[in-house]
Amino acid sequence: MAKNRRFNMPLRSIVSTFSLYQGIGLFLIVSIAIIAGYTLTYQSSVTRLRQEGSVVIEQAAGIFSRPLWNFDKDSLAQYTDVFLNNSLVDSVQIHDERGRIVIEKSQGSYPTNNKFQFSLTRPIYFNKMNIGTITLTFSMFPAYSRARHTVLIMTLMSLIFFIAVLLTSIFQLRRFVISPLLNLGESMKEIAEGDYSEKLSLIQKQEFERIAREFNAMVDQIRKREKEIVTVSNRFQLLMDTIPDAFLLHTRTGEIVQVNDTFTEMYGFDKEEISTLSLSDDLSGTGYSEAMAREQLFLAWERGRSDFRWMAKRKDGTEFPVEVRLKRIELNDEKYIMAVVRDITRREKAEQAFRESEEKFRAMTDHTTAAIFIYHDKFIFANPASEQLSGYSLKEFYQTNFWDLVHPDHRELVKQRGMARIKGENIPNHYNFKIITKNGKTKWIDFAAQRIFYEGKWCSLGTGIDITDKIASQDALREEKERLRITLQSIGDAVIATDDIGHIILINPVACQ
């Protein structure tokens, strides 16, 4: 209705407002133009005056040179009068080479004021000898008068232009804008009453005829959009009915407005019963009060969204865990809460099974003597035996790259194999290598590893058993056999050793001969 009243605004008021705004705009433009014209004219006149003054003083310095050299005061006075007759020169002052005033004279045609004067000084030479100086004072009143005259002419021309443009604009506004707009407003008022069958009558002027055609096209488009909205609404309901999560739309007070088929299947209610249900009493399980429900609704209403877990209740009284997302939305200028509910019974069972499996894994790893650890590039998990094997605390362990503990002799090999295993490449999973403990001691470990998926990424599960004593025993046995071999080779008699069943296990070279 406000738009209709605006179209019915009195013609005189529209014209007056337009004239006022246009007058202010034109006044500002003219004022700026006058100020700019005055400034440019004045600056241009001053610049030209200074250029002319430079020429005049150069001429004066040459003319006064001989009379000043001869100290001919009569000639100096005559020349001074000649220059004072120049409309530009206001005063003449001549000094000798010692700075004493030889002659000083002014015409006094303008008041002495530094604001409207400027002075130029040049040395006077005679036979290339500096014999004094001449100072000419020039008046800027001619430049000021010229600029003022220009501004006066511009003001008169601008005033005539201002009046002509204003009158022409008012006439054009009345004839080509106001009258067609009033007719357009009346037609739009009829259409705004809700009858889309009404069409705007075409206006004679080409521009407003186009507006009328566009408006009629808009009415057709609105009718088409209404049909599309109905179609989209049906599609939306179909989509809501096919998603695996329960969907419900309710007010801030908890009054349910709309649900999908999944909701009725999940909770066991018919759609006819939905409007009578209470969110806290009929749909919430034990341990969940109305106060808790209001708190979550308040968070969603104030922040726009709220995510939480809830214990839901079916029509038959059975309870099941759900994950709920509340979001504040606006439909037809009214605010609602949209709730998406997901049954997480299977997920919670899987999480419980995972927790039990993890507890068993930790119980096993905490009581085994073998070091068990999981790593990606750094260690992610390590059992107490890993602390005993390496000498590092678990906190230090988790800040360490898995290859940093390896002895330099085997470090590059272990690093390459470890990274390749994480990538899924086929490499040996069981081998021995040396490590360096926190206190600098070297240990041999029997290492085995397998690629696993842990905490959202591929890692390696490794075990390490300290075989330092075993390696030392093997080395000692090897050394003992080597000493025995050398001893047998040095004996001059034949020596043959057999086992219990007569198999030869040792023979020296002499016995072979």
Short mmCIF file of C-alpha atoms in Angstrom, two decimals:
data_model
loop_
_atom_site.label_atom_id
_atom_site.label_comp_id
_atom_site.label_asym_id
_atom_site.label_seq_id
_atom_site.Cartn_x
_atom_site.Cartn_y
_atom_site.Cartn_z
CA MET A 1 0.00 0.00 0.00
CA ALA A 2 2.95 2.32 0.65
CA LYS A 3 3.98 1.99 -2.98
CA ASN A 4 0.47 2.94 -4.15
CA ARG A 5 0.44 6.06 -2.01
CA ARG A 6 3.81 6.94 -3.41
CA PHE A 7 2.46 6.79 -6.96
CA ASN A 8 -0.49 8.96 -5.89
CA MET A 9 1.84 11.64 -4.52
CA PRO A 10 0.62 15.13 -5.63
CA LEU A 11 2.16 16.32 -8.86
CA ARG A 12 3.10 19.68 -7.37
CA SER A 13 5.01 17.99 -4.53
CA ILE A 14 6.99 15.78 -6.94
CA VAL A 15 7.86 18.71 -9.18
CA SER A 16 8.82 20.90 -6.21
CA THR A 17 11.07 18.22 -4.75
CA PHE A 18 12.71 17.53 -8.09
CA SER A 19 13.19 21.28 -8.72
CA LEU A 20 14.75 21.74 -5.29
CA TYR A 21 17.23 18.88 -5.75
CA GLN A 22 18.06 19.91 -9.29
CA GLY A 23 18.49 23.55 -8.22
CA ILE A 24 20.87 22.56 -5.45
CA GLY A 25 22.84 20.37 -7.83
CA LEU A 26 23.08 23.06 -10.51
CA PHE A 27 24.01 25.68 -7.89
CA LEU A 28 26.86 23.50 -6.64
CA ILE A 29 28.09 22.83 -10.17
CA VAL A 30 27.95 26.53 -11.12
CA SER A 31 29.66 27.57 -7.88
CA ILE A 32 32.47 25.10 -8.43
CA ALA A 33 32.82 26.26 -12.04
CA ILE A 34 32.99 29.95 -10.99
CA ILE A 35 35.56 29.28 -8.27
CA ALA A 36 37.64 27.15 -10.62
CA GLY A 37 37.39 29.80 -13.38
CA TYR A 38 38.42 32.57 -11.02
CA THR A 39 41.35 30.58 -9.67
CA LEU A 40 42.62 29.53 -13.09
CA THR A 41 42.22 33.06 -14.54
CA TYR A 42 43.95 34.68 -11.59
CA GLN A 43 46.82 32.18 -11.57
CA SER A 44 47.25 32.50 -15.33
CA SER A 45 47.32 36.32 -15.08
CA VAL A 46 49.86 36.26 -12.26
CA THR A 47 52.09 33.86 -14.20
CA ARG A 48 51.93 36.03 -17.30
CA LEU A 49 52.60 39.13 -15.17
CA ARG A 50 55.71 37.57 -13.65
CA GLN A 51 56.98 36.61 -17.11
CA GLU A 52 56.45 40.16 -18.37
CA GLY A 53 58.11 41.54 -15.22
CA SER A 54 61.20 39.38 -15.83
CA VAL A 55 61.50 40.84 -19.33
CA VAL A 56 61.04 44.42 -18.06
CA ILE A 57 63.64 44.15 -15.29
CA GLU A 58 66.20 42.62 -17.66
CA GLN A 59 65.68 45.59 -19.99
CA ALA A 60 65.91 48.03 -17.07
CA ALA A 61 69.18 46.49 -15.83
CA GLY A 62 70.72 47.16 -19.26
CA ILE A 63 69.29 50.67 -19.61
CA PHE A 64 70.35 51.87 -16.14
CA SER A 65 73.91 50.49 -16.41
CA ARG A 66 75.57 53.47 -18.16
CA PRO A 67 73.84 56.30 -16.13
CA LEU A 68 74.68 54.39 -12.91
CA TRP A 69 78.33 54.00 -14.01
CA ASN A 70 78.54 57.73 -14.78
CA PHE A 71 76.46 58.48 -11.67
CA ASP A 72 74.18 60.57 -13.86
CA LYS A 73 71.26 61.18 -11.50
CA ASP A 74 69.26 63.18 -14.05
CA SER A 75 69.33 60.33 -16.54
CA LEU A 76 68.53 57.86 -13.77
CA ALA A 77 65.51 59.95 -12.78
CA GLN A 78 64.29 60.23 -16.37
CA TYR A 79 64.61 56.49 -16.96
CA THR A 80 62.84 55.84 -13.66
CA ASP A 81 59.88 57.98 -14.74
CA VAL A 82 59.73 56.10 -18.02
CA PHE A 83 59.48 52.73 -16.25
CA LEU A 84 56.98 54.06 -13.73
CA ASN A 85 54.74 55.03 -16.64
CA ASN A 86 54.51 51.30 -17.38
CA SER A 87 51.23 50.07 -15.92
CA LEU A 88 53.02 47.04 -14.50
CA VAL A 89 55.75 48.83 -12.50
CA ASP A 90 54.74 50.29 -9.13
CA SER A 91 58.17 51.34 -7.79
CA VAL A 92 61.87 51.50 -8.80
CA GLN A 93 64.82 51.19 -6.41
CA ILE A 94 68.51 51.33 -7.47
CA HIS A 95 71.49 50.56 -5.21
CA ASP A 96 75.19 51.01 -5.91
CA GLU A 97 77.74 48.26 -5.48
CA ARG A 98 77.96 49.02 -1.74
CA GLY A 99 74.20 48.68 -1.27
CA ARG A 100 73.49 52.36 -0.88
CA ILE A 101 70.27 53.68 -2.36
CA VAL A 102 70.97 55.78 -5.42
CA ILE A 103 67.38 56.40 -6.41
CA GLU A 104 64.00 55.22 -5.08
CA LYS A 105 60.67 56.22 -6.52
CA SER A 106 57.08 54.87 -6.78
CA GLN A 107 54.02 56.00 -8.68
CA GLY A 108 51.58 55.29 -5.83
CA SER A 109 48.72 54.37 -8.14
CA TYR A 110 47.91 51.33 -5.98
CA PRO A 111 48.04 50.98 -2.21
CA THR A 112 51.23 49.41 -0.89
CA ASN A 113 50.29 45.92 0.16
CA ASN A 114 52.57 42.89 -0.06
CA LYS A 115 49.52 40.74 -0.83
CA PHE A 116 49.01 42.48 -4.19
CA GLN A 117 52.68 43.15 -5.07
CA PHE A 118 55.79 41.22 -5.94
CA SER A 119 59.38 42.42 -6.44
CA LEU A 120 62.17 41.33 -8.75
CA THR A 121 65.85 42.21 -8.28
CA ARG A 122 68.63 41.97 -10.86
CA PRO A 123 72.32 42.97 -10.76
CA ILE A 124 73.48 45.84 -12.99
CA TYR A 125 76.66 45.22 -14.99
CA PHE A 126 78.84 47.62 -16.94
CA ASN A 127 81.67 46.14 -18.95
CA LYS A 128 81.06 42.86 -17.11
CA MET A 129 81.51 44.63 -13.76
CA ASN A 130 78.79 44.56 -11.09
CA ILE A 131 78.09 48.19 -10.29
CA GLY A 132 74.80 47.83 -8.37
CA THR A 133 71.33 46.32 -8.31
CA ILE A 134 67.88 47.31 -9.47
CA THR A 135 64.63 46.31 -7.79
CA LEU A 136 61.26 46.71 -9.51
CA THR A 137 58.02 46.27 -7.60
CA PHE A 138 55.07 45.12 -9.72
CA SER A 139 51.41 45.45 -8.83
CA MET A 140 49.08 42.43 -9.21
CA PHE A 141 45.94 44.57 -9.33
CA PRO A 142 45.70 44.20 -13.13
CA ALA A 143 45.63 40.39 -12.73
CA TYR A 144 43.04 40.66 -9.98
CA SER A 145 40.86 42.99 -12.08
CA ARG A 146 41.11 40.68 -15.07
CA ALA A 147 40.04 37.66 -13.00
CA ARG A 148 37.17 39.57 -11.39
CA HIS A 149 35.91 40.65 -14.81
CA THR A 150 36.04 37.04 -16.02
CA VAL A 151 34.12 35.81 -12.97
CA LEU A 152 31.42 38.42 -13.51
CA ILE A 153 30.88 37.29 -17.09
CA MET A 154 30.84 33.60 -16.06
CA THR A 155 28.34 34.32 -13.28
CA LEU A 156 25.90 36.02 -15.64
CA MET A 157 26.20 33.24 -18.22
CA SER A 158 25.80 30.54 -15.55
CA LEU A 159 22.71 32.22 -14.13
CA ILE A 160 21.08 32.30 -17.56
CA PHE A 161 22.04 28.63 -18.12
CA PHE A 162 20.77 27.66 -14.65
CA ILE A 163 17.33 29.20 -15.20
CA ALA A 164 17.00 27.72 -18.70
CA VAL A 165 17.93 24.18 -17.59
CA LEU A 166 15.65 24.32 -14.55
CA LEU A 167 12.61 25.45 -16.52
CA THR A 168 13.24 22.92 -19.29
CA SER A 169 13.65 20.08 -16.76
CA ILE A 170 10.42 20.93 -14.97
CA PHE A 171 8.54 20.95 -18.25
CA GLN A 172 10.06 17.62 -19.36
CA LEU A 173 9.38 16.09 -15.94
CA ARG A 174 5.72 17.05 -16.03
CA ARG A 175 5.13 15.85 -19.56
CA PHE A 176 7.24 12.69 -19.89
CA VAL A 177 7.67 11.31 -16.33
CA ILE A 178 5.03 12.39 -13.82
CA SER A 179 1.97 11.85 -15.98
CA PRO A 180 2.99 8.36 -17.25
CA LEU A 181 4.02 7.30 -13.74
CA LEU A 182 0.64 8.26 -12.30
CA ASN A 183 -1.09 6.15 -14.94
CA LEU A 184 1.35 3.30 -14.28
CA GLY A 185 0.71 3.51 -10.54
CA GLU A 186 -3.04 3.17 -10.99
CA SER A 187 -2.63 0.05 -13.11
CA MET A 188 -0.15 -1.50 -10.66
CA LYS A 189 -2.55 -0.84 -7.80
CA GLU A 190 -5.20 -2.94 -9.53
CA ILE A 191 -2.73 -5.79 -10.08
CA ALA A 192 -1.44 -5.56 -6.48
CA GLU A 193 -4.93 -6.44 -5.22
CA GLY A 194 -4.16 -10.02 -6.26
CA ASP A 195 -5.83 -10.41 -9.62
CA TYR A 196 -2.97 -11.59 -11.86
CA SER A 197 -5.30 -11.55 -14.85
CA GLU A 198 -5.02 -7.76 -14.87
CA LYS A 199 -2.51 -6.37 -17.34
CA LEU A 200 -0.94 -2.95 -17.47
CA SER A 201 -2.34 -0.76 -20.23
CA LEU A 202 0.42 0.17 -22.64
CA ILE A 203 1.64 3.74 -22.30
CA GLN A 204 2.36 5.84 -25.35
CA LYS A 205 5.94 6.78 -24.51
CA GLN A 206 8.41 4.14 -25.59
CA GLU A 207 10.26 3.89 -22.27
CA PHE A 208 7.11 3.40 -20.20
CA GLU A 209 5.68 1.03 -22.75
CA ARG A 210 8.69 -1.16 -22.12
CA ILE A 211 8.07 -0.94 -18.35
CA ALA A 212 4.49 -2.06 -18.84
CA ARG A 213 5.54 -5.00 -21.00
CA GLU A 214 8.18 -6.04 -18.46
CA PHE A 215 5.68 -5.80 -15.62
CA ASN A 216 3.18 -7.96 -17.48
CA ALA A 217 5.96 -10.46 -18.09
CA MET A 218 6.72 -10.36 -14.37
CA VAL A 219 3.10 -11.22 -13.55
CA ASP A 220 3.30 -14.23 -15.86
CA GLN A 221 6.57 -15.21 -14.24
CA ILE A 222 5.03 -15.00 -10.75
CA ARG A 223 2.22 -17.31 -11.84
CA LYS A 224 4.79 -19.72 -13.25
CA ARG A 225 6.87 -19.53 -10.07
CA GLU A 226 3.87 -20.42 -7.95
CA LYS A 227 3.44 -23.63 -9.91
CA GLU A 228 7.16 -24.35 -9.59
CA ILE A 229 7.02 -23.80 -5.83
CA VAL A 230 4.28 -26.40 -5.53
CA THR A 231 6.34 -28.81 -7.65
CA VAL A 232 9.49 -28.18 -5.60
CA SER A 233 7.54 -28.63 -2.37
CA ASN A 234 6.30 -32.02 -3.56
CA ARG A 235 9.82 -33.00 -4.59
CA PHE A 236 11.17 -31.85 -1.24
CA GLN A 237 8.67 -34.00 0.61
CA LEU A 238 9.56 -36.95 -1.64
CA LEU A 239 13.25 -36.39 -0.91
CA MET A 240 12.60 -36.16 2.83
CA ASP A 241 10.65 -39.40 2.70
CA THR A 242 13.53 -41.27 1.02
CA ILE A 243 16.46 -40.18 3.22
CA PRO A 244 17.54 -42.71 5.89
CA ASP A 245 17.41 -40.13 8.70
CA ALA A 246 14.28 -38.98 10.48
CA PHE A 247 13.28 -35.40 9.71
CA LEU A 248 10.89 -33.17 11.63
CA LEU A 249 10.05 -29.49 11.57
CA HIS A 250 8.75 -27.87 14.73
CA THR A 251 8.25 -24.47 16.33
CA ARG A 252 10.30 -23.00 19.14
CA THR A 253 7.75 -24.25 21.65
CA GLY A 254 8.08 -27.82 20.37
CA GLU A 255 4.92 -28.03 18.27
CA ILE A 256 5.64 -30.49 15.43
CA VAL A 257 4.69 -29.14 11.99
CA GLN A 258 6.00 -31.73 9.53
CA VAL A 259 7.81 -35.10 9.55
CA ASN A 260 8.99 -37.56 6.92
CA ASP A 261 8.22 -41.26 6.49
CA THR A 262 11.51 -42.31 8.11
CA PHE A 263 10.43 -40.54 11.30
CA THR A 264 7.17 -42.48 11.49
CA GLU A 265 9.01 -45.76 10.82
CA MET A 266 11.75 -45.00 13.36
CA TYR A 267 9.42 -43.97 16.19
CA GLY A 268 6.39 -46.12 15.28
CA PHE A 269 3.83 -43.30 15.21
CA ASP A 270 1.29 -42.56 12.47
CA LYS A 271 1.39 -39.14 10.82
CA GLU A 272 -2.08 -38.41 12.21
CA GLU A 273 -0.64 -38.68 15.74
CA ILE A 274 2.26 -36.30 15.11
CA SER A 275 0.49 -33.06 16.04
CA THR A 276 -0.35 -34.43 19.53
CA LEU A 277 3.17 -35.59 20.42
CA SER A 278 5.44 -33.99 23.01
CA LEU A 279 9.16 -33.87 22.24
CA SER A 280 10.18 -34.46 25.85
CA ASP A 281 7.43 -36.85 27.03
CA ASP A 282 6.62 -38.99 23.99
CA LEU A 283 9.90 -39.00 22.04
CA SER A 284 12.62 -38.85 24.73
CA GLY A 285 13.94 -41.76 26.78
CA THR A 286 14.70 -41.99 30.49
CA GLY A 287 17.22 -39.57 31.92
CA TYR A 288 16.28 -36.82 29.47
CA SER A 289 14.06 -34.12 30.91
CA GLU A 290 12.04 -31.29 29.42
CA ALA A 291 14.61 -28.84 30.83
CA MET A 292 17.39 -30.55 28.87
CA ALA A 293 15.29 -30.41 25.71
CA ARG A 294 14.62 -26.68 26.21
CA GLU A 295 18.34 -26.08 26.66
CA GLN A 296 19.17 -27.68 23.29
CA LEU A 297 16.33 -25.79 21.60
CA PHE A 298 17.64 -22.54 23.09
CA LEU A 299 21.15 -23.23 21.74
CA ALA A 300 19.80 -23.95 18.26
CA TRP A 301 17.57 -20.88 18.34
CA GLU A 302 20.27 -18.47 19.50
CA ARG A 303 23.31 -19.89 17.67
CA GLY A 304 21.51 -21.25 14.62
CA ARG A 305 22.60 -24.87 15.18
CA SER A 306 23.04 -27.52 17.87
CA ASP A 307 24.46 -31.08 17.64
CA PHE A 308 24.05 -33.62 20.43
CA ARG A 309 23.29 -37.24 21.29
CA TRP A 310 19.98 -38.23 22.80
CA MET A 311 18.13 -41.28 24.05
CA ALA A 312 14.93 -41.58 22.00
CA LYS A 313 11.78 -43.55 22.76
CA ARG A 314 9.49 -45.38 20.35
CA LYS A 315 5.74 -45.65 20.60
CA ASP A 316 6.06 -49.11 22.21
CA GLY A 317 8.37 -47.69 24.90
CA THR A 318 11.66 -49.16 23.67
CA GLU A 319 14.59 -46.76 23.84
CA PHE A 320 17.40 -46.32 21.35
CA PRO A 321 20.35 -43.89 20.98
CA VAL A 322 20.14 -41.16 18.34
CA GLU A 323 22.32 -38.39 17.02
CA VAL A 324 20.40 -35.11 16.61
CA ARG A 325 21.18 -31.97 14.64
CA LEU A 326 18.97 -28.93 15.23
CA LYS A 327 19.09 -25.98 12.86
CA ARG A 328 17.10 -22.75 12.90
CA ILE A 329 15.49 -21.96 9.55
CA GLU A 330 13.06 -19.35 8.24
CA LEU A 331 10.05 -20.22 6.08
CA ASN A 332 7.50 -17.66 4.90
CA ASP A 333 8.90 -15.06 7.33
CA GLU A 334 8.45 -17.45 10.26
CA LYS A 335 11.25 -19.17 12.18
CA TYR A 336 11.29 -22.93 12.83
CA ILE A 337 13.62 -25.60 14.15
CA MET A 338 14.57 -28.34 11.68
CA ALA A 339 15.68 -31.56 13.37
CA VAL A 340 17.53 -34.40 11.66
CA VAL A 341 17.62 -37.57 13.79
CA ARG A 342 19.89 -40.53 13.06
CA ASP A 343 19.58 -43.93 14.75
CA ILE A 344 23.09 -44.80 16.00
CA THR A 345 22.30 -48.11 17.68
CA ARG A 346 24.64 -50.07 15.38
CA ARG A 347 27.35 -47.44 15.66
CA GLU A 348 27.27 -47.49 19.45
CA LYS A 349 27.48 -51.28 19.44
CA ALA A 350 30.45 -51.07 17.09
CA GLU A 351 32.06 -48.40 19.27
CA GLN A 352 31.52 -50.54 22.35
CA ALA A 353 33.05 -53.56 20.59
CA PHE A 354 35.97 -51.40 19.51
CA ARG A 355 36.50 -50.13 23.05
CA GLU A 356 36.45 -53.68 24.39
CA SER A 357 38.90 -54.79 21.70
CA GLU A 358 41.15 -51.84 22.49
CA GLU A 359 41.06 -52.64 26.19
CA LYS A 360 42.04 -56.25 25.46
CA PHE A 361 44.84 -55.06 23.18
CA ARG A 362 46.19 -52.72 25.85
CA ALA A 363 45.92 -55.39 28.53
CA MET A 364 47.94 -57.75 26.33
CA THR A 365 50.56 -55.18 25.35
CA ASP A 366 50.96 -53.88 28.91
CA HIS A 367 51.92 -57.31 30.24
CA THR A 368 54.10 -58.70 27.46
CA THR A 369 57.91 -58.52 27.57
CA ALA A 370 58.12 -57.73 23.84
CA ALA A 371 58.13 -54.09 22.76
CA ILE A 372 54.97 -53.36 20.77
CA PHE A 373 54.52 -50.07 18.99
CA ILE A 374 52.58 -48.38 16.17
CA TYR A 375 54.17 -45.72 14.00
CA HIS A 376 53.53 -43.66 10.88
CA ASP A 377 56.55 -41.43 10.72
CA LYS A 378 56.55 -40.79 14.46
CA PHE A 379 55.48 -43.30 17.10
CA ILE A 380 51.72 -43.20 17.79
CA PHE A 381 51.51 -45.99 20.38
CA ALA A 382 54.03 -47.83 22.52
CA ASN A 383 53.70 -50.28 25.42
CA PRO A 384 55.71 -50.23 28.67
CA ALA A 385 58.16 -52.82 27.27
CA SER A 386 59.14 -50.25 24.62
CA GLU A 387 60.24 -47.93 27.44
CA GLN A 388 62.34 -50.70 28.99
CA LEU A 389 63.91 -51.61 25.65
CA SER A 390 64.82 -48.07 24.55
CA GLY A 391 65.22 -46.21 27.84
CA TYR A 392 62.90 -43.45 26.57
CA SER A 393 59.68 -42.48 28.34
CA LEU A 394 56.42 -42.79 26.43
CA LYS A 395 56.22 -38.98 26.19
CA GLU A 396 59.68 -38.90 24.58
CA PHE A 397 58.75 -41.89 22.46
CA TYR A 398 55.76 -40.13 20.85
CA GLN A 399 57.97 -37.17 19.85
CA THR A 400 60.49 -39.37 18.04
CA ASN A 401 60.70 -40.59 14.43
CA PHE A 402 60.79 -44.38 14.31
CA TRP A 403 64.17 -44.39 12.57
CA ASP A 404 65.85 -42.08 15.11
CA LEU A 405 66.35 -45.03 17.52
CA VAL A 406 68.06 -47.18 14.88
CA HIS A 407 71.85 -47.55 14.85
CA PRO A 408 73.53 -45.61 11.98
CA ASP A 409 74.65 -48.95 10.46
CA HIS A 410 71.01 -49.90 9.81
CA ARG A 411 69.14 -46.57 9.99
CA GLU A 412 68.69 -45.94 6.25
CA LEU A 413 67.61 -49.55 5.61
CA VAL A 414 65.01 -49.47 8.41
CA LYS A 415 63.69 -46.06 7.32
CA GLN A 416 63.28 -47.12 3.67
CA ARG A 417 61.55 -50.37 4.59
CA GLY A 418 59.31 -48.68 7.16
CA MET A 419 58.06 -46.00 4.74
CA ALA A 420 57.64 -48.57 1.95
CA ARG A 421 55.59 -50.83 4.25
CA ILE A 422 53.23 -47.94 5.11
CA LYS A 423 52.75 -47.32 1.37
CA GLY A 424 51.79 -50.98 0.90
CA GLU A 425 54.93 -52.12 -0.93
CA ASN A 426 56.09 -55.73 -0.66
CA ILE A 427 59.16 -55.73 1.61
CA PRO A 428 60.52 -58.12 4.29
CA ASN A 429 58.49 -57.95 7.49
CA HIS A 430 60.96 -59.82 9.72
CA TYR A 431 64.64 -58.99 10.18
CA ASN A 432 67.21 -58.00 12.81
CA PHE A 433 68.91 -54.64 13.33
CA LYS A 434 70.66 -52.58 15.99
CA ILE A 435 69.23 -49.70 18.00
CA ILE A 436 70.80 -47.11 20.29
CA THR A 437 69.14 -46.64 23.69
CA LYS A 438 68.75 -43.31 25.46
CA ASN A 439 71.94 -43.90 27.48
CA GLY A 440 73.90 -44.67 24.27
CA LYS A 441 73.97 -48.46 24.63
CA THR A 442 73.74 -50.57 21.45
CA LYS A 443 71.16 -53.37 21.37
CA TRP A 444 70.14 -55.93 18.79
CA ILE A 445 66.39 -56.51 18.31
CA ASP A 446 64.42 -59.18 16.50
CA PHE A 447 61.93 -56.99 14.59
CA ALA A 448 58.62 -57.95 12.93
CA ALA A 449 56.04 -55.54 11.45
CA GLN A 450 52.71 -55.50 9.64
CA ARG A 451 50.78 -52.72 7.84
CA ILE A 452 47.54 -51.70 9.61
CA PHE A 453 44.91 -48.94 9.31
CA TYR A 454 44.95 -46.97 12.55
CA GLU A 455 43.27 -43.67 13.51
CA GLY A 456 42.27 -42.84 9.95
CA LYS A 457 45.60 -43.58 8.21
CA TRP A 458 47.90 -46.43 7.22
CA CYS A 459 50.55 -47.23 9.85
CA SER A 460 52.87 -50.05 10.85
CA LEU A 461 52.40 -52.30 13.86
CA GLY A 462 55.82 -53.49 15.02
CA THR A 463 57.26 -55.77 17.69
CA GLY A 464 60.79 -55.80 18.97
CA ILE A 465 62.51 -58.42 21.13
CA ASP A 466 65.93 -57.81 22.69
CA ILE A 467 68.31 -60.44 21.24
CA THR A 468 71.53 -58.70 22.25
CA ASP A 469 72.63 -61.62 24.47
CA LYS A 470 71.74 -64.15 21.78
CA ILE A 471 73.77 -62.25 19.16
CA ALA A 472 76.65 -61.97 21.64
CA SER A 473 76.55 -65.76 22.27
CA GLN A 474 76.50 -66.47 18.54
CA ASP A 475 79.46 -64.15 18.02
CA ALA A 476 81.36 -65.84 20.89
CA LEU A 477 80.65 -69.31 19.46
CA ARG A 478 81.80 -68.16 16.02
CA GLU A 479 85.03 -66.81 17.49
CA GLU A 480 85.62 -70.05 19.45
CA LYS A 481 85.15 -72.16 16.31
CA GLU A 482 87.57 -69.93 14.43
CA ARG A 483 90.22 -70.34 17.16
CA LEU A 484 89.71 -74.14 17.13
CA ARG A 485 90.07 -74.21 13.34
CA ILE A 486 93.34 -72.30 13.48
CA THR A 487 94.64 -74.62 16.27
CA LEU A 488 93.82 -77.80 14.32
CA GLN A 489 95.49 -76.47 11.20
CA SER A 490 98.70 -75.90 13.17
CA ILE A 491 98.88 -79.49 14.59
CA GLY A 492 101.23 -81.82 12.69
CA ASP A 493 99.27 -85.00 13.50
CA ALA A 494 96.02 -86.10 11.91
CA VAL A 495 92.94 -85.10 13.92
CA ILE A 496 89.42 -86.38 13.22
CA ALA A 497 86.31 -85.71 15.38
CA THR A 498 82.95 -87.52 15.02
CA ASP A 499 79.54 -87.22 16.64
CA ASP A 500 77.72 -89.93 18.57
CA ILE A 501 76.70 -91.83 15.46
CA GLY A 502 80.10 -91.65 13.77
CA HIS A 503 79.62 -88.67 11.43
CA ILE A 504 82.78 -86.61 10.94
CA ILE A 505 82.26 -83.11 12.26
CA LEU A 506 85.89 -81.91 12.26
CA ILE A 507 89.05 -82.88 10.36
CA ASN A 508 92.36 -81.08 9.91
CA PRO A 509 94.44 -80.90 6.70
CA VAL A 510 96.96 -83.52 7.89
CA ALA A 511 94.18 -86.10 8.30
CA CYS A 512 92.97 -85.33 4.78
CA GLN A 513 96.40 -86.22 3.40
#
